[in-house]
Short mmCIF file of C-alpha atoms and ligand atoms in Angstrom, two decimals:
data_model
loop_
_atom_site.label_atom_id
_atom_site.label_comp_id
_atom_site.label_asym_id
_atom_site.label_seq_id
_atom_site.Cartn_x
_atom_site.Cartn_y
_atom_site.Cartn_z
CA MET A 1 23.81 0.35 25.70
CA ALA A 2 24.36 3.32 28.63
CA GLU A 3 27.98 4.58 28.44
CA CYS A 4 29.49 4.76 31.38
CA PHE A 5 31.95 7.19 33.61
CA GLN A 6 34.67 5.44 35.22
CA THR A 7 35.81 6.45 38.54
CA GLU A 8 38.67 5.83 40.73
CA THR A 9 38.39 5.84 44.21
CA GLU A 10 41.78 6.22 46.94
CA ASN A 11 41.67 3.01 47.44
CA LYS A 12 41.76 2.00 43.76
CA LYS A 13 38.12 0.42 44.38
CA ARG A 14 36.13 1.71 40.72
CA PHE A 15 32.25 1.84 40.41
CA THR A 16 30.86 3.49 37.59
CA ILE A 17 28.21 6.10 36.92
CA PRO A 18 25.66 4.70 34.79
CA LEU A 19 25.13 7.20 31.50
CA LYS A 20 22.75 7.61 28.91
CA GLN A 21 23.27 9.15 25.57
CA ILE A 22 22.11 12.24 24.67
CA PRO A 23 19.98 12.52 21.67
CA ARG A 24 21.17 13.72 18.64
CA PHE A 25 18.50 15.34 15.94
CA SER A 26 18.90 16.85 12.73
CA VAL A 27 17.46 20.74 13.14
CA ASN A 28 14.47 19.53 10.52
CA ASP A 29 13.39 17.56 12.76
CA SER A 30 10.73 18.76 15.31
CA GLN A 31 12.58 16.55 18.31
CA ALA A 32 15.23 18.79 18.31
CA ASN A 33 12.97 21.66 19.14
CA ALA A 34 11.05 19.38 21.65
CA LEU A 35 13.55 19.15 24.01
CA ILE A 36 15.04 22.35 24.02
CA ASN A 37 11.22 23.69 24.46
CA SER A 38 11.32 21.25 27.85
CA ARG A 39 14.83 22.28 28.57
CA GLU A 40 16.50 19.01 28.18
CA PRO A 41 20.17 18.64 26.83
CA VAL A 42 20.04 17.61 23.07
CA ILE A 43 23.28 17.63 20.32
CA ILE A 44 21.81 19.07 17.03
CA THR A 45 23.17 18.60 13.62
CA ASP A 46 22.66 20.67 10.48
CA THR A 47 21.85 23.91 12.24
CA HIS A 48 24.78 25.96 9.73
CA LEU A 49 24.94 27.78 13.66
CA VAL A 50 28.67 28.64 13.17
CA SER A 51 29.32 27.10 9.39
CA SER A 52 30.69 30.74 8.10
CA ALA A 53 33.59 29.89 10.90
CA CYS A 54 34.21 26.26 9.55
CA ASN A 55 37.65 27.22 8.51
CA TRP A 56 39.18 28.51 11.77
CA ASP A 57 42.14 27.59 12.98
CA LEU A 58 45.01 28.52 14.79
CA ASP A 59 46.55 29.99 11.63
CA TYR A 60 43.66 31.81 10.28
CA LEU A 61 43.03 33.12 13.42
CA SER A 62 46.06 34.43 14.16
CA ARG A 63 46.24 36.55 11.06
CA HIS A 64 43.02 37.16 11.40
CA ILE A 65 41.45 37.76 15.09
CA GLY A 66 43.24 40.73 15.33
CA ASP A 67 45.56 42.49 18.26
CA GLY A 68 42.94 42.38 21.31
CA LEU A 69 43.86 40.84 24.18
CA PHE A 70 42.58 37.35 25.23
CA THR A 71 42.33 35.65 28.27
CA VAL A 72 45.04 32.63 28.65
CA TYR A 73 44.29 29.83 31.51
CA ARG A 74 47.49 27.54 32.66
CA SER A 75 46.85 24.57 34.56
CA LYS A 76 49.74 22.06 35.90
CA SER A 77 46.95 19.20 35.08
CA HIS A 78 44.64 18.64 32.26
CA LYS A 79 41.81 20.05 34.73
CA PHE A 80 40.89 23.80 34.08
CA LYS A 81 38.56 24.56 37.45
CA TYR A 82 36.65 27.87 37.27
CA TYR A 83 36.93 30.17 40.16
CA SER A 84 35.97 34.02 40.67
CA ASP A 85 38.65 36.28 41.20
CA LYS A 86 36.46 38.70 43.16
CA LYS A 87 35.14 35.65 45.57
CA SER A 88 38.95 34.34 46.21
CA LEU A 89 39.35 37.80 47.65
CA ALA A 90 37.06 36.90 50.44
CA ILE A 91 38.39 33.59 51.25
CA LYS A 92 41.80 32.53 53.14
CA GLU A 93 43.91 30.36 52.26
CA PHE A 94 42.31 29.48 48.69
CA THR A 95 44.97 28.33 46.10
CA PRO A 96 44.05 29.11 42.77
CA PRO A 97 44.10 26.02 40.92
CA THR A 98 45.20 27.85 37.52
CA SER A 99 46.69 30.69 36.74
CA GLN A 100 45.39 33.53 34.18
CA GLU A 101 47.30 35.99 32.13
CA GLU A 102 45.78 38.50 29.00
CA MET A 103 48.20 38.13 25.87
CA PRO A 104 47.59 39.15 22.06
CA PHE A 105 46.22 35.73 20.36
CA GLN A 106 49.59 35.54 18.68
CA GLU A 107 51.49 35.14 21.61
CA PHE A 108 49.11 32.23 22.34
CA VAL A 109 50.02 30.17 19.11
CA ASN A 110 53.42 31.17 19.93
CA LEU A 111 53.11 28.73 23.63
CA ILE A 112 50.84 26.39 22.15
CA LYS A 113 52.97 25.78 18.86
CA SER A 114 56.30 25.69 21.37
CA HIS A 115 54.69 23.00 23.91
CA PRO A 116 57.11 20.35 24.58
CA LYS A 117 54.62 16.84 24.31
CA SER A 118 56.24 16.37 27.85
CA SER A 119 55.39 18.85 29.40
CA SER A 120 52.22 18.65 31.98
CA GLU A 121 51.21 21.92 31.51
CA ARG A 122 48.26 23.03 29.83
CA ILE A 123 46.79 26.20 28.33
CA TYR A 124 43.63 27.49 27.51
CA LEU A 125 42.31 30.41 26.02
CA GLN A 126 38.59 31.20 26.87
CA GLN A 127 37.71 34.96 25.98
CA ALA A 128 34.18 36.52 24.92
CA LEU A 129 34.43 37.81 21.15
CA ASN A 130 34.65 41.45 21.50
CA ASN A 131 34.96 44.08 18.86
CA SER A 132 38.55 43.92 18.52
CA VAL A 133 38.45 41.41 15.67
CA GLY A 134 39.72 42.14 12.73
CA PRO A 135 37.35 42.31 9.27
CA LYS A 136 37.07 39.19 8.79
CA ILE A 137 36.03 38.04 11.55
CA VAL A 138 33.59 40.48 12.05
CA GLU A 139 31.86 39.03 8.62
CA GLN A 140 32.17 35.20 9.66
CA PHE A 141 30.71 36.85 13.11
CA VAL A 142 28.02 38.64 10.93
CA ASN A 143 27.06 35.56 8.95
CA PHE A 144 26.03 33.49 12.00
CA ASN A 145 23.39 31.72 11.91
CA TRP A 146 21.45 34.31 13.86
CA SER A 147 17.65 33.49 13.07
CA TYR A 148 18.10 30.04 14.18
CA VAL A 149 19.55 31.17 17.36
CA THR A 150 17.39 34.10 17.45
CA GLY A 151 14.40 32.32 16.52
CA LEU A 152 14.93 29.78 19.69
CA GLN A 153 15.24 32.77 21.85
CA ARG A 154 12.27 33.98 20.95
CA SER A 155 10.29 30.58 21.26
CA ASN A 156 12.29 29.71 24.37
CA ASN A 157 11.54 32.89 25.93
CA TRP A 158 15.61 33.48 26.76
CA GLY A 159 16.88 36.44 28.05
CA PRO A 160 19.57 38.60 25.87
CA LEU A 161 22.32 37.04 24.19
CA THR A 162 25.25 38.10 26.89
CA SER A 163 28.33 36.82 25.37
CA ASN A 164 29.87 34.26 22.34
CA LEU A 165 32.74 32.31 24.66
CA LEU A 166 35.83 31.78 21.93
CA LEU A 167 37.15 28.25 23.64
CA VAL A 168 40.29 27.10 22.03
CA GLY A 169 42.26 24.28 23.95
CA MET A 170 44.79 20.97 23.79
CA PRO A 171 43.29 17.92 23.38
CA GLY A 172 42.46 16.36 26.37
CA ASN A 173 42.03 19.37 28.58
CA VAL A 174 39.00 19.33 30.64
CA THR A 175 36.92 22.14 32.01
CA PRO A 176 35.46 19.76 35.45
CA VAL A 177 31.62 19.59 36.24
CA HIS A 178 29.91 22.47 37.03
CA TYR A 179 26.48 24.72 35.64
CA ASP A 180 25.86 27.78 34.31
CA GLU A 181 22.91 30.48 35.40
CA GLN A 182 22.31 31.17 31.61
CA GLU A 183 21.25 28.83 29.08
CA ASN A 184 23.87 27.77 26.30
CA MET A 185 23.67 26.68 22.36
CA PHE A 186 27.34 25.35 22.63
CA ALA A 187 28.54 25.06 19.27
CA GLN A 188 31.78 23.41 18.25
CA ILE A 189 33.95 24.40 15.03
CA ARG A 190 37.15 22.37 15.43
CA GLY A 191 37.89 18.77 16.74
CA SER A 192 35.27 17.14 19.35
CA LYS A 193 34.35 17.90 22.71
CA ARG A 194 32.96 15.00 24.79
CA LEU A 195 30.39 15.96 27.98
CA VAL A 196 28.97 14.42 30.39
CA LEU A 197 25.82 15.81 31.95
CA PHE A 198 23.61 15.81 35.02
CA ASN A 199 20.62 16.82 35.48
CA PRO A 200 19.70 20.01 38.15
CA ASP A 201 18.18 17.41 40.19
CA GLN A 202 22.04 15.88 41.00
CA PHE A 203 22.59 18.74 42.92
CA GLU A 204 22.61 16.52 46.57
CA ASN A 205 25.17 14.08 44.48
CA LEU A 206 27.64 16.65 43.17
CA TYR A 207 28.43 18.80 46.82
CA PRO A 208 28.45 22.51 44.94
CA TYR A 209 30.31 24.64 46.79
CA PRO A 210 28.90 27.54 49.11
CA VAL A 211 27.67 30.16 46.92
CA HIS A 212 30.05 32.56 48.44
CA HIS A 213 33.03 30.24 47.56
CA PRO A 214 35.53 31.23 44.63
CA HIS A 215 34.39 27.72 42.94
CA ASP A 216 30.29 28.70 43.27
CA ARG A 217 29.23 26.60 40.75
CA GLN A 218 31.50 23.50 40.92
CA SER A 219 31.48 20.87 42.21
CA GLN A 220 33.57 19.78 45.12
CA VAL A 221 33.88 15.96 43.65
CA ASP A 222 36.62 14.71 41.40
CA LEU A 223 35.10 12.92 39.44
CA ASP A 224 38.16 11.13 38.27
CA ASN A 225 38.87 10.05 42.07
CA PRO A 226 35.39 10.51 44.02
CA ASP A 227 36.01 10.91 48.21
CA LEU A 228 33.13 8.57 49.11
CA ASN A 229 33.82 9.16 52.31
CA ARG A 230 32.96 13.13 52.01
CA PHE A 231 30.37 12.75 48.83
CA PRO A 232 28.79 9.76 49.66
CA ASN A 233 26.18 10.58 47.43
CA VAL A 234 28.48 10.16 44.32
CA THR A 235 27.49 6.25 44.06
CA ARG A 236 24.11 7.18 43.44
CA LEU A 237 24.90 9.97 40.08
CA CYS A 238 23.19 9.09 36.74
CA GLY A 239 24.00 11.47 34.05
CA TYR A 240 24.44 11.70 30.41
CA GLU A 241 27.13 11.40 27.94
CA GLY A 242 28.08 12.76 24.13
CA VAL A 243 30.39 13.98 21.86
CA VAL A 244 29.78 16.82 19.63
CA GLY A 245 32.09 17.14 16.33
CA PRO A 246 32.60 20.38 13.90
CA GLY A 247 29.45 21.76 12.57
CA GLU A 248 27.45 20.16 15.71
CA VAL A 249 25.48 22.27 18.56
CA ILE A 250 24.60 21.37 21.88
CA TYR A 251 22.05 22.82 24.11
CA ILE A 252 23.53 22.82 27.32
CA PRO A 253 20.08 24.16 29.87
CA MET A 254 20.75 26.53 32.48
CA TYR A 255 21.77 24.87 35.70
CA TRP A 256 22.38 21.61 33.91
CA TRP A 257 25.43 19.99 35.39
CA HIS A 258 28.16 19.78 32.98
CA GLN A 259 32.09 18.36 32.45
CA VAL A 260 33.78 19.13 28.94
CA GLU A 261 36.91 17.08 27.74
CA SER A 262 38.69 18.08 24.65
CA MET A 263 39.31 15.00 21.90
CA THR A 264 42.48 13.63 21.13
CA ASP A 265 41.12 13.69 17.16
CA SER A 266 42.84 17.14 16.93
CA GLU A 267 45.89 19.28 17.20
CA GLU A 268 43.59 22.07 18.28
CA ASN A 269 39.86 22.59 19.54
CA ILE A 270 38.17 25.51 18.95
CA SER A 271 34.08 26.16 20.06
CA VAL A 272 31.96 28.94 20.50
CA ASN A 273 29.08 29.18 23.02
CA PHE A 274 26.01 31.59 22.81
CA TRP A 275 24.89 32.63 26.43
CA TYR A 276 21.14 33.30 26.83
CA MET A 277 19.85 34.99 30.33
CA ALA A 278 17.36 33.21 31.81
CA GLY A 279 13.92 34.22 30.81
CA ASN A 280 11.69 35.98 33.33
CA ASN A 281 8.43 33.55 32.42
CA GLU A 282 8.75 31.36 35.52
CA LYS A 283 5.35 30.80 36.77
CA ILE A 284 5.78 28.98 40.34
CA GLU A 285 3.91 25.79 40.27
CA TYR A 286 4.46 23.13 43.05
CA PRO A 287 6.50 20.46 43.49
CA LEU A 288 9.11 22.72 42.14
CA SER A 289 11.57 22.05 39.59
CA ALA A 290 14.92 21.46 40.61
CA GLN A 291 16.22 23.97 38.87
CA GLN A 292 13.65 26.45 41.01
CA LYS A 293 15.12 24.81 44.19
CA VAL A 294 18.54 25.66 43.06
CA SER A 295 18.25 29.35 42.00
CA MET A 296 15.66 29.37 45.35
CA THR A 297 19.17 27.85 47.23
CA ARG A 298 21.76 30.48 45.66
CA ASN A 299 19.12 33.36 46.50
CA ILE A 300 18.67 32.10 50.04
CA GLU A 301 22.39 31.70 50.17
CA LYS A 302 23.22 35.01 49.56
CA MET A 303 20.84 36.30 51.72
CA ILE A 304 22.31 34.89 54.69
CA LEU A 305 25.62 35.91 53.80
CA GLN A 306 24.79 39.66 53.05
CA ALA A 307 23.32 39.48 56.70
CA LEU A 308 26.19 38.27 58.11
CA ASN A 309 28.23 39.66 56.15
CA ASP A 310 31.00 37.64 57.27
CA ALA A 311 31.86 34.17 54.45
CA ASP A 312 32.99 32.50 57.87
CA GLU A 313 29.77 33.00 59.72
CA VAL A 314 27.41 31.07 56.98
CA ALA A 315 28.56 27.47 57.89
CA PRO A 316 28.31 28.20 61.53
CA PHE A 317 24.89 30.07 61.33
CA MET A 318 23.64 27.39 59.43
CA ARG A 319 24.38 24.89 61.51
CA MET A 320 22.74 26.76 64.54
CA MET A 321 19.34 26.99 62.31
CA VAL A 322 18.65 23.65 61.45
CA LEU A 323 20.71 20.64 63.32
CA GLY A 324 18.72 19.61 66.14
CA ARG A 325 15.85 21.58 64.93
CA TYR A 326 15.31 20.22 61.46
CA THR A 327 16.87 17.42 61.31
C1 LIG B 401 30.47 26.39 28.74
C2 LIG B 401 31.54 25.44 29.48
C3 LIG B 401 33.60 23.97 28.81
C4 LIG B 401 34.89 23.68 27.87
O1 LIG B 401 30.21 26.62 27.50
O2 LIG B 401 29.30 26.22 29.71
O3 LIG B 401 31.13 25.53 30.36
O4 LIG B 401 35.41 23.53 27.97
N1 LIG B 401 32.68 25.18 28.37
O5 LIG B 401 34.27 24.13 26.49
ZN1 LIG B 402 29.98 25.52 31.52
#
């Protein structure tokens, strides 16, 4: 039976988003690679992608990760909605939904351990692994199953690996629905995460912010409490759902929308992702794929902003161009 994403509207009238299960296959099953090849999400077991790191927990990392600085986000709610620092400078009256600071890993652990259960404030560490990590972590990193991911990179014509983001969070933390412009092999190390995914063809149902907005690539819709007057198409949404546990990997294809929730099965939730740039193997075939339309939309929005050189001028310009002429 299909899972559902329960939402609650302003007037407490509930509606549910139909969700299918994300398929789960062993790496030894050819169906796993077939889905990746066709740019569809899949949960893959037995990859041993990050088996070398299966002993990572707060204490182990705090002893071995070194004294480099890590970006830690603080949120007054369970949601950690990403925003671009650079783009926030161009928008008047933008209030960042989270604050961020740089701190040594040990300080983050102290914050987590002294965190009062009653507090609604939460923290989430998100930092690309870099060469400041200690020798034990370097060895475990070197022993990731690189041949698996580089094999996928080659057979799917992905671009170079850009980074491995380390995510360490508290149970209940939520990364709200957004898409990334990279291919993502997302590996779970400790605790489980529930992911809700939407195909790029759901663009019109998720109302992404304008490209120049600090919340670019995020949905304007709060899926916990959608404003149906502003975003009526959310009632048409349909998506996918799956839970990744320790040792499992999920492929999140580029431009696929995803919301990520840390489950309560562990005091600490640890993941490492593998982000790959898009390959330049795109053949233009008509009709265009939803991915190509998202990419074109982004480019056109960027061109308009560049030509006008003022974020506030973009909406009136686009209205002038379309309303009454293309409507
Ligand atoms: C990602 C992502 C969020 C999370 O890896 O692209 O959005 O909370 N992760 O794990
Ligand atoms: Zn993401």
